[in-house]
mmCIF file of C-alpha atoms in Angstrom:
data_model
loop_
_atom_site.group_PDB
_atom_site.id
_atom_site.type_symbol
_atom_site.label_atom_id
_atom_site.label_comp_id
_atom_site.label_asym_id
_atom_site.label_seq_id
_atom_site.Cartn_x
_atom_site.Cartn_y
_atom_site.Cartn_z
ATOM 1 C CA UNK A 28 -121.250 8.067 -21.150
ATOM 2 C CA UNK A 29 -121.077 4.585 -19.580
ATOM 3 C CA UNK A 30 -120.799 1.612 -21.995
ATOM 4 C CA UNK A 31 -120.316 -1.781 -21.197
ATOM 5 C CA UNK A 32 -118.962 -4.676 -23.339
ATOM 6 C CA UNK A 33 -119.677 -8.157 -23.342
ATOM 7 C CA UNK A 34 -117.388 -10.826 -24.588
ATOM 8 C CA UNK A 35 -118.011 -13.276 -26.359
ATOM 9 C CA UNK A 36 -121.392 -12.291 -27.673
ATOM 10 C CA UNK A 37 -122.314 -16.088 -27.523
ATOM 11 C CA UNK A 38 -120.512 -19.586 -25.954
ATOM 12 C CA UNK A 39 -121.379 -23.073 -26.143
ATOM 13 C CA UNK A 40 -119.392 -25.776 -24.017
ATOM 14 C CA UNK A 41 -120.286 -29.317 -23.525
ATOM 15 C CA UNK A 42 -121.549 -29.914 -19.223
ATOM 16 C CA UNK A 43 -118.938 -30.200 -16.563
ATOM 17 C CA UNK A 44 -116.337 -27.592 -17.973
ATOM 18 C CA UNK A 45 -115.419 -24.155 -16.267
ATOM 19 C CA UNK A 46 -116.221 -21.703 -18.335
ATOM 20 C CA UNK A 47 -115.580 -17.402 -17.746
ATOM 21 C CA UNK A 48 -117.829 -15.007 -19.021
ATOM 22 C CA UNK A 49 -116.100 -11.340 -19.445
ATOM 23 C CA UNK A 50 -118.003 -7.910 -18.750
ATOM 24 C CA UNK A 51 -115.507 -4.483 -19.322
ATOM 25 C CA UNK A 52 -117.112 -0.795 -18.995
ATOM 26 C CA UNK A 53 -115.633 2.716 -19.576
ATOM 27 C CA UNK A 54 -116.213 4.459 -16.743
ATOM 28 C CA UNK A 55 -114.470 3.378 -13.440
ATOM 29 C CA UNK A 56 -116.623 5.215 -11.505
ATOM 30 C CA UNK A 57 -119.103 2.480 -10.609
ATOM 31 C CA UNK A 58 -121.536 2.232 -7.136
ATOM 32 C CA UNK A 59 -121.839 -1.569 -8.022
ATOM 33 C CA UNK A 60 -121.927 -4.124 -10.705
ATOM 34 C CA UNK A 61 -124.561 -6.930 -10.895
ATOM 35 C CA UNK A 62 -125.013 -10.408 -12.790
ATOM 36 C CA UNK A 63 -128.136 -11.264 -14.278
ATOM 37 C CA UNK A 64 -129.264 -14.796 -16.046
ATOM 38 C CA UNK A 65 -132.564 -14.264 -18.743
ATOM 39 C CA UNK A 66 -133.719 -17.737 -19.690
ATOM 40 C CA UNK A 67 -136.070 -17.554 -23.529
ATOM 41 C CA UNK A 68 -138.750 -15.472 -23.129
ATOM 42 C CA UNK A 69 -138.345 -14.710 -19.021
ATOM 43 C CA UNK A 70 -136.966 -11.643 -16.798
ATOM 44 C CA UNK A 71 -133.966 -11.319 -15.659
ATOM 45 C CA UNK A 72 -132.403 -13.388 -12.466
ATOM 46 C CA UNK A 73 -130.421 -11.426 -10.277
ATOM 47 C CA UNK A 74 -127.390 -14.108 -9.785
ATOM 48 C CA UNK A 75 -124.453 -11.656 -7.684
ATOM 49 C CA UNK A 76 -124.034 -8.069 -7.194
ATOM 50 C CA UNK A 77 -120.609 -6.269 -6.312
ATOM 51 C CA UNK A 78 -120.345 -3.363 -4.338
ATOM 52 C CA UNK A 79 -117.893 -0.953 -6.066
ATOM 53 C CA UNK A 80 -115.268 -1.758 -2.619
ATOM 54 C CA UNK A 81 -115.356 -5.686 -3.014
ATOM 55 C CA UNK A 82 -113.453 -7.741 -4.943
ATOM 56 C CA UNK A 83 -115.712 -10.755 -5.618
ATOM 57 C CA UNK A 84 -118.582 -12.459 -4.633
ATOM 58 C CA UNK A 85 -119.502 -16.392 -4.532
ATOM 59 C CA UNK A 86 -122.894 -18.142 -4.974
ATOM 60 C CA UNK A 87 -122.757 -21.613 -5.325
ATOM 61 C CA UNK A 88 -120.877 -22.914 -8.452
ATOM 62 C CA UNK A 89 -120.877 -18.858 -9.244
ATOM 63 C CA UNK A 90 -118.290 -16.578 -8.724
ATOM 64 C CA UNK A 91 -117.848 -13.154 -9.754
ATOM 65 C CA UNK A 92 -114.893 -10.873 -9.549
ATOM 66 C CA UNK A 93 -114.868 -6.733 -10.060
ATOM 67 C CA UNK A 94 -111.296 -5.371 -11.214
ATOM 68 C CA UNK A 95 -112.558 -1.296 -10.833
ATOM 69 C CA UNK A 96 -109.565 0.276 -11.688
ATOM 70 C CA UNK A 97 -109.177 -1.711 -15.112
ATOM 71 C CA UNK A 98 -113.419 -1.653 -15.902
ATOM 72 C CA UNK A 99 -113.244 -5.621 -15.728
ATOM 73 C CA UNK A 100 -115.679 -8.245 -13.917
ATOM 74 C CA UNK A 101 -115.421 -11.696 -14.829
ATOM 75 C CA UNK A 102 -118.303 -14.536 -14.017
ATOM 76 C CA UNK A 103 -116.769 -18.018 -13.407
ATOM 77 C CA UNK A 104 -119.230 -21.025 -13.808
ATOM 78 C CA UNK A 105 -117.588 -24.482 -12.471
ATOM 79 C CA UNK A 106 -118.709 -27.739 -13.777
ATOM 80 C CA UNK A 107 -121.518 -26.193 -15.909
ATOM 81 C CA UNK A 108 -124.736 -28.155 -16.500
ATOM 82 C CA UNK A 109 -126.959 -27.819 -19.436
ATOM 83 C CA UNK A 110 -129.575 -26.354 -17.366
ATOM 84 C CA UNK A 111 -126.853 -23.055 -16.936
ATOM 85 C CA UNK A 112 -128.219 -22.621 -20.260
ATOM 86 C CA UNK A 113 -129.071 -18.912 -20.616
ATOM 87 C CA UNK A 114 -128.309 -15.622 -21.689
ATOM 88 C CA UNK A 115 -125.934 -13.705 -19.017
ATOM 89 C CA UNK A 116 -126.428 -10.010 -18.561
ATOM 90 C CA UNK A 117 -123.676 -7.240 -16.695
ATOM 91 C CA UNK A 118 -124.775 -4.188 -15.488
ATOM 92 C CA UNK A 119 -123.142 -1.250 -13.745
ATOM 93 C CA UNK A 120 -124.651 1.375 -11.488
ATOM 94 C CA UNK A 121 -123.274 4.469 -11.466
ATOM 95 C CA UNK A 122 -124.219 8.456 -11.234
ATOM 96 C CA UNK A 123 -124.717 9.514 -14.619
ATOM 97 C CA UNK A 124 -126.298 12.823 -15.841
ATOM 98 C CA UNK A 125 -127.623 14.291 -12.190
ATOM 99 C CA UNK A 126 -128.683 10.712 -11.556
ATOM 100 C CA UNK A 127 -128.333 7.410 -11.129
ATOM 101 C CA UNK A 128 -128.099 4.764 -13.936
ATOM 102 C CA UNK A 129 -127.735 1.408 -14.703
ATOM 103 C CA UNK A 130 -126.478 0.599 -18.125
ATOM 104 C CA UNK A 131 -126.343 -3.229 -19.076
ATOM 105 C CA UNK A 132 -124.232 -5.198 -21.610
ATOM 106 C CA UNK A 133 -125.943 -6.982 -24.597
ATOM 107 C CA UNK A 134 -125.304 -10.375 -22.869
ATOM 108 C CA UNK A 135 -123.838 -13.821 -23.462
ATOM 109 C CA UNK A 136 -125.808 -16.251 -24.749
ATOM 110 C CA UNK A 137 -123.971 -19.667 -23.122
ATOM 111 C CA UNK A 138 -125.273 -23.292 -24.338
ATOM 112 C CA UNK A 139 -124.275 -25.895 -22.267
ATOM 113 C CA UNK A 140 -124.047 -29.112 -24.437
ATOM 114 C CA UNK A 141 -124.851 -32.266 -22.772
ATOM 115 C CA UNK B 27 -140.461 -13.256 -0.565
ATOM 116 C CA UNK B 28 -138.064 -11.696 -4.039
ATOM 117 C CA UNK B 29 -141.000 -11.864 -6.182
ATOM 118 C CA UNK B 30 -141.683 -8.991 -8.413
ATOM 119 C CA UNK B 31 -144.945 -9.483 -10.237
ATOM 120 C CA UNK B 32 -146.004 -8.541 -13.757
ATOM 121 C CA UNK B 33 -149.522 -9.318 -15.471
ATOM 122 C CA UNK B 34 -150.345 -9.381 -17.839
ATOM 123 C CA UNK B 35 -148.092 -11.468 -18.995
ATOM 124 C CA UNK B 36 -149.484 -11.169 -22.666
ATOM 125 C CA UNK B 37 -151.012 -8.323 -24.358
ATOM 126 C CA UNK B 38 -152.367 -7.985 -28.139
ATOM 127 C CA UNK B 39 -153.551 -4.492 -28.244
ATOM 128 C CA UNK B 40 -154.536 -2.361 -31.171
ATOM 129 C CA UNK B 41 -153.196 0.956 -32.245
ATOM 130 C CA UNK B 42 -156.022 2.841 -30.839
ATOM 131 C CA UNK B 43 -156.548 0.780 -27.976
ATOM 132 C CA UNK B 44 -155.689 1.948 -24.134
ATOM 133 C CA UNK B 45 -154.589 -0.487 -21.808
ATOM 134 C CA UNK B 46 -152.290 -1.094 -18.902
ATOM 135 C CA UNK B 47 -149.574 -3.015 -17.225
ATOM 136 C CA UNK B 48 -149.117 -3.696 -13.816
ATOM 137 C CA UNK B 49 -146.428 -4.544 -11.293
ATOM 138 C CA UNK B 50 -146.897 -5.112 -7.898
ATOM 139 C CA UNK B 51 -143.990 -5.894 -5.159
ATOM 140 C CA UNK B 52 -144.291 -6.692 -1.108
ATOM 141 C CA UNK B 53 -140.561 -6.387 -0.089
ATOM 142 C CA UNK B 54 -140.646 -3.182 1.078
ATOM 143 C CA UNK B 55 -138.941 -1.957 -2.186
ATOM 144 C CA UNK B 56 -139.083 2.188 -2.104
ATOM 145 C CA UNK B 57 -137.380 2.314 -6.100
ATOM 146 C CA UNK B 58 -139.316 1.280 -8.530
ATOM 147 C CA UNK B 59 -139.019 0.970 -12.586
ATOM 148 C CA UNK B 60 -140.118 0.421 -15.870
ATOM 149 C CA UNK B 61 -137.331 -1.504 -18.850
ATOM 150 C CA UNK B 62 -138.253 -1.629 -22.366
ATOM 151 C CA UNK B 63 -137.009 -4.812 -23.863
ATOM 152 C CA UNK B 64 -136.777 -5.372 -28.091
ATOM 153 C CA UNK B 65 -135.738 -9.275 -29.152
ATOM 154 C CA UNK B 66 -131.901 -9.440 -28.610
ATOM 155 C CA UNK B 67 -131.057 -6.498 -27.135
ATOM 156 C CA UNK B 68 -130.376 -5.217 -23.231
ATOM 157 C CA UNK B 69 -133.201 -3.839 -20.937
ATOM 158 C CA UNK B 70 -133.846 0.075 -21.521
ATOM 159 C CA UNK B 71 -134.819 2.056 -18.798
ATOM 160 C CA UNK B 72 -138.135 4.282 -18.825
ATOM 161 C CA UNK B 73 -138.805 5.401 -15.829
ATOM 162 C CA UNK B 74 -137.984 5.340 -12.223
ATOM 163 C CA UNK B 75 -140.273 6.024 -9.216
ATOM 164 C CA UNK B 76 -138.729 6.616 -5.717
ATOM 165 C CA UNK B 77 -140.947 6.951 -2.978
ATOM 166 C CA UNK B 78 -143.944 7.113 -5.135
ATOM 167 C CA UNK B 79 -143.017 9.866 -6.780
ATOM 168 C CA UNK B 80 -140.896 9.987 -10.831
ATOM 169 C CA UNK B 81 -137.218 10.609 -10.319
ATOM 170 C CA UNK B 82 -136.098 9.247 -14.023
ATOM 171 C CA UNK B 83 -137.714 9.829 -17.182
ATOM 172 C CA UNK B 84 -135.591 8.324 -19.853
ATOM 173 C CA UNK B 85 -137.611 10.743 -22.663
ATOM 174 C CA UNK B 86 -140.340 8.074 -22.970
ATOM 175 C CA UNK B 87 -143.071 9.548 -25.489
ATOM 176 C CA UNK B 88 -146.351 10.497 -23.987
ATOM 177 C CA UNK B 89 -147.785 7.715 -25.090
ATOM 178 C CA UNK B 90 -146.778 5.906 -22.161
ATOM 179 C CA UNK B 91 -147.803 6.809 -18.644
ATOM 180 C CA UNK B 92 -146.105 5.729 -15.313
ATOM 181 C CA UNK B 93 -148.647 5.809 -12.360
ATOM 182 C CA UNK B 94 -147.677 4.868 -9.124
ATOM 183 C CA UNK B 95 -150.659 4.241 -6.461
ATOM 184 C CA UNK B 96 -149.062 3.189 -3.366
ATOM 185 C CA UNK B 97 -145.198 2.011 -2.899
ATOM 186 C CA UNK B 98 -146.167 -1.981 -3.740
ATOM 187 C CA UNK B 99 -148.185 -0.870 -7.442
ATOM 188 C CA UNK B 100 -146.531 0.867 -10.724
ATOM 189 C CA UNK B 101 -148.879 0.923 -13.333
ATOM 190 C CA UNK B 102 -148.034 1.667 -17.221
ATOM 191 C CA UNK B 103 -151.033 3.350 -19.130
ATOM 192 C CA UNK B 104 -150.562 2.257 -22.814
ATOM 193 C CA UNK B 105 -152.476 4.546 -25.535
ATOM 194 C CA UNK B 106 -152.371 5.218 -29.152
ATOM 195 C CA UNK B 107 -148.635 2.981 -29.439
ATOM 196 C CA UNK B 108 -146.995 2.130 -32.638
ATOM 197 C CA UNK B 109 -146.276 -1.552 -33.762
ATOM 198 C CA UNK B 110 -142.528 -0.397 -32.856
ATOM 199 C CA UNK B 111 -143.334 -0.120 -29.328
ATOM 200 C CA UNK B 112 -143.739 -4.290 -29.582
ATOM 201 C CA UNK B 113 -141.484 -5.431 -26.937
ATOM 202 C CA UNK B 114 -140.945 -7.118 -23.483
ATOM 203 C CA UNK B 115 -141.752 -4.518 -21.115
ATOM 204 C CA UNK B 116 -139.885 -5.627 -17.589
ATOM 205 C CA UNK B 117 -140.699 -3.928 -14.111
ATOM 206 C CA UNK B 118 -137.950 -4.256 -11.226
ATOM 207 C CA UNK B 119 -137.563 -2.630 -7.786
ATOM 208 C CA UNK B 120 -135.180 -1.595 -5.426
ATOM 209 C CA UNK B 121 -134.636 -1.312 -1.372
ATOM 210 C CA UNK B 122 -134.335 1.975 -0.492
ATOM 211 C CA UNK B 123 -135.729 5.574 -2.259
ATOM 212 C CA UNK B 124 -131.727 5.982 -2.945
ATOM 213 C CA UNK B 125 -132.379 4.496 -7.265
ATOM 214 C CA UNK B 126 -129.462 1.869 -7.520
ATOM 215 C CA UNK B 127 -127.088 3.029 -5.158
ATOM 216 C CA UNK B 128 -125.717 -0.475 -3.968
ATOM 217 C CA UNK B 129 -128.797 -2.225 -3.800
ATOM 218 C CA UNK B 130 -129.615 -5.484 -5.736
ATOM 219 C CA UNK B 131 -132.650 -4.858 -8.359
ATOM 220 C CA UNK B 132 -135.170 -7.411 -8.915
ATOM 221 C CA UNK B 133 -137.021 -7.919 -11.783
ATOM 222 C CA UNK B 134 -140.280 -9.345 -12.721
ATOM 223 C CA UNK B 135 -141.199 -12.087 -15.702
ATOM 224 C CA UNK B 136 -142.003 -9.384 -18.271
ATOM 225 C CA UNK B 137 -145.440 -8.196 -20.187
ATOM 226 C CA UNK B 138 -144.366 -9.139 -23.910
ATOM 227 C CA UNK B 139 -146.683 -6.058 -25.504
ATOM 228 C CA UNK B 140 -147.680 -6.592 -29.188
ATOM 229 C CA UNK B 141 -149.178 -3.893 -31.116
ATOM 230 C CA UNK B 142 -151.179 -4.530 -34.203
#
């Protein structure tokens, strides 16, 4: 069974650092792995997905890396701002059981102090 | 147009009350699906609908009903819950009938469900 880890469980920085949020999961055997940012109360925000043949991805101030072989992606934020405030969600699709699945990690809550 | 949208957006329902949720997409999304969300904790799947039809069922009790009407609607029938069921139920979709095989999901806002 799939499980994915999220460390640390929470992170508060004050605005402008870099800051690296980890994701790890069991099973190597991954279709893709996706970011997600849930602000209080709200859905989740689909910020990058990785195909299970890429390496990284970039969005703006945001980039993710996938490290299959070792079950590692890492989300770099440069110069955070307080409005990066959120909780940041992994998840990994994969082909679980006769189908597929996506199993998520209990998140990081980041505060960005201004 | 990524919009995936939920109403409605708050619920107070009573035990022996039947109600719905609804979630309604226009991207052309063919995979479709219902999360169960409890304070704190990491979307659960419930279901999964690919090309209108239920691929996944995550051994949701009966007490909650998937419908899908057409591939832009999923509907969740709510009868007889429990004050456990009390969470922030999320619908997302997916390009493609192929469930989560390398496609970005989208989610909506939520339905935050109370049960009294």
């Amino acid at each position: 069974k799939q499980e994915v880890t999220q460390i640390p469980a929470a992170l508060s920085v004050p605005e402008g650092e870099n800051l690296v949020l980890n994701c790890s999961f069991t099973d190597s055997a991954i279709y893709n792995l996706q970011w997600f940012r849930q602000d209080p109360g709200k859905g989740l925000t689909s910020l990058l997905l990785i195909q299970s043949s890429q390496r990284e991805q970039t969005s703006g101030r945001l980039n993710a890396s996938l490290d299959k072989s070792s079950g590692r992606s890492t989300l770099y934020i440069a110069a955070s701002q307080p409005g990066d405030s959120a909780t940041y969600l992994c998840a990994v699709s994969y082909s679980g059981a006769g189908s597929y699945q996506l199993t998520f990690g209990k998140g990081t809550k980041l505060s960005v102090i201004p | 147009d990524t919009e995936v949208t939920q109403t409605p957006k708050h619920l107070v329902m009573g035990m022996t009350n039947k109600k719905s949720l609804k979630c309604e997409q226009h991207m052309g999304h063919r995979a479709m699906y219902w999360y169960k969300q409890k304070a704190k904790k990491p979307p659960e799947l419930m279901f999964v609908y690919s090309y209108e039809k239920l691929s996944i069922n995550e051994s949701v009790p009966s007490r909650f009903s998937p419908e899908c009407p057409n591939s832009s609607l999923l509907n969740l029938h709510l009868h007889a819950l429990q004050p456990e069921d009390s969470a922030l139920y999320l619908c997302a979709s997916s390009r493609g009938g192929m469930v989560l095989s390398g496609n970005t999901i989208y989610f909506g806002e939520g339905s935050w469900l109370t049960v009294v």
